[in-house]
Amino acid sequence: MYRLDELTARFGGELCGDGATRIGRVAPLDVAGNGDIAFLANPKYVSQLSNCQASAVILGPAVRDLTDLPRIVTSDPYLYFARVAALLNPPARSVPGSHPSATVLGTVAPSACVGPGVFVGEGSRIGEDVIVGAGASIGPGCHVGAGTIIHPRAVVYHDCIIGERCIIHSGAVIGADGFGFARQKDGVWVKIPQTGRVVIGSDVEVGANTTIDRGALDDTVIENGVKLDNQIQIAHNVRIGEHTAIAGCVGIAGSTHIGRRCMIGGQAGIIGHLEICDDVVVSAGTLVSKSIRKPGVYTASLPVQGHAEWVRNFAHLRHLDALSERVRSLEQLAKTNDKAKP
Amino acid sequence: MYRLDELTARFGGELCGDGATRIGRVAPLDVAGNGDIAFLANPKYVSQLSNCQASAVILGPAVRDLTDLPRIVTSDPYLYFARVAALLNPPARSVPGSHPSATVLGTVAPSACVGPGVFVGEGSRIGEDVIVGAGASIGPGCHVGAGTIIHPRAVVYHDCIIGERCIIHSGAVIGADGFGFARQKDGVWVKIPQTGRVVIGSDVEVGANTTIDRGALDDTVIENGVKLDNQIQIAHNVRIGEHTAIAGCVGIAGSTHIGRRCMIGGQAGIIGHLEICDDVVVSAGTLVSKSIRKPGVYTASLPVQGHAEWVRNFAHLRHLDALSERVRSLEQLAKTNDKAKP
Amino acid sequence: MYRLDELTARFGGELCGDGATRIGRVAPLDVAGNGDIAFLANPKYVSQLSNCQASAVILGPAVRDLTDLPRIVTSDPYLYFARVAALLNPPARSVPGSHPSATVLGTVAPSACVGPGVFVGEGSRIGEDVIVGAGASIGPGCHVGAGTIIHPRAVVYHDCIIGERCIIHSGAVIGADGFGFARQKDGVWVKIPQTGRVVIGSDVEVGANTTIDRGALDDTVIENGVKLDNQIQIAHNVRIGEHTAIAGCVGIAGSTHIGRRCMIGGQAGIIGHLEICDDVVVSAGTLVSKSIRKPGVYTASLPVQGHAEWVRNFAHLRHLDALSERVRSLEQLAKTNDKAKP
């Protein structure tokens, strides 16, 4: 339990009402009760404020007077809520040490916790306060920085580097071979050994079942603060700049470089060997097929329609060139007629 | 081996021919032999009926007389086949008990089978007849209902609920953190603790490498009878209604609610905070970017073309607005000319 | 370390310069140093040749005289590089035998290496020189051919066949149930037991977290030399022809047959029950919704645009049918006017 005035002392913001109010949980406006602190970030939910049963609320200056509840007024209620929620929900503590069923060939810091069935390969170094969940596998020659959490069944291949305070979710595979083959004339593929590594900075989160391939010759690099959602595929030699966030199911093909502070929407795809500059936003479902050199929002997707309507409209997509030609002919004709006018 | 009259006694349908015919296997029309029962559901395969070597056939009333084989006539041969196939292929029996290499901190019902290398966290309850395959990981505080099968290497994070008779395939990750962050002005992301759960009803199937994230504050909910194919991504606070079926590689973004009995085609995407009503069908590859309030089939995808043809046609997509404007000008001109006519 | 003349004796190509030059590593043109061999395959990088510090270079006949470095001239430098890289980077040797923490119920060839926590089910046969990585699970009744590598945490369900010299990456799931259900009138789905297998030929590579479902009645078949990238979903009863290569995040729906030597781009989708002939190339992001009977390149994707421009252009997609009708009317009018001319 924290008092409201403890929160404002820690995180700033203006306190309205009783600073001695105690809260122990964050909760949505419509279900919050005694001991809960709720927040209002989206104006869409402003009507929920009047009946809110929370002990306190976090909100913006424009709506500060719409409630009599004890409250914290701040310019970014969502960010403030994030900080309070983190304070109230510290990560679970784990008992240091390696479970007897783990196979540890590398070195593990004394404060680290290595779970049942974990494999740590030769020469790998597991840093202080690291948690390695049940059955995770870390190949030889890796380094896992202090405070990182590797969830159950995640896999890291040999010689990869993971920074500090990262979170690697279950099923993530880091450092598998990039998809590199040369083709013989008879169509047979000859594998190109993938001798680069994956190098991940600090404060990176990697979602469940996301895959990050090792580089072919150079490394694949994920910079500090990058956040990757679930089921993202990052191919060999990709580089992702600091604080870029990528939503679920995105695919990024080989050797593409993405700038800092980009936001890539779900199921977007970026083809190989492109440069995406800093501060680019790519909408959900968009296939990026050329480099982007100017910050901004980029989109390519179709409007969903009732199926019959879609059939009617989309038949024309195959004949856009002809349609354009017909318009040109009509324009030509109009011009000729105009000239012919008496 | 079952006799045909045993099948009709169990499942209904009209028996034609010798009820004492014995069958032990289901097989396709064109390869079925002695002891097999085949089925005809798709009229496309009707020609295979005449040479069919099966001991018996399941078919519809319209084609009942196209063969002399012993047969079961039913209005839905595919559904009938499903029931017969299930009868002939009961799930493999497993020996109750926990393998000595498993780490079980929770409680396991006497009839349940916990495989080698499995981890079951503190306070988790594994129900009667549950099978947990090799190396699966079930975090603390979970409940797995009676008769559920969790295949090897599936992962369930802490405090999640799985109903009865579910099938969770390998590599599925249930309850990883939702993708929730607040952004500071400098672009740094602050993680929002994901304190909700995943609650899965009964008779749900979850495909291989599918991910279902836990809720941010409230739960992510998968209702009874939902069927999820492989590599589906379900974000935090999504709700999926009873008996909805979703094909492979679909992504559903946060807080979207999907109704009952919907069918979502492969690689479709549904963006966040939408409402999809009951009985909606979404075609493969369609990105749904707005709520759908009327049952029906919805589509948004492009016709595939030879590459050169595509280049010719799709160049115009960037200029549709200009093309439309040109047509308007021509219409305007025609109107003016018409008025100017003597 | 190998001498250049040893390489040309092994792999052919024309030697220019000192055949006694020794190289031990492959490296990119711009970072290669003493003891490295670089290659020039893409004319885009030709300018890097003049400052290249490598001990030797692999290049094509057209650029043979642009450097004085010892070099190997060959018609396909990239393929040559692949062979040299493979020679210089042989797969890591593993110590034969099964780790004491593995649970092996099947038979393992003496030269095979079975890692910690691995499960091998009853009746499964693991061939000579096979490596099974930490925590992989191979169900009962499988066969894994000689020289195959199964990386940590990969899963193979019961009764599947994997050929020789395959590479199965971590998190891949082979043989999970296909997505097969019959629907009752009330919307309830009845599961159809998936009784087929997955049969994989030799020299196949399966990427991380890729899923290949077992057949419903017949088998799902991946022929020799097929290369699958990460996070590909292959549904039941699909057949993929020899030496076809498929990039990441592709989904292939049930019963579709793909020919030999095809190349499928990333995030492409192929719907069910189609036939794709040999030597077809499908571009990234393309949804293939009909059979393809002629070799060639096929595409369906949208050009990415700035968001505002996209909004302007794509509004018209919902009205293409109307636009086409308006052009027809104008044409009709022009024709009438023409006839009316004096």
Tab-separated table of C-alpha atoms in Angstrom, chain B residues 27 89 203:
chain	number	residue	atom	x	y	z
B	27	ALA	CA	-9.914	-43.744	-45.490
B	89	ASN	CA	-9.213	-43.219	-33.254
B	203	ASP	CA	-13.369	-27.885	-25.436
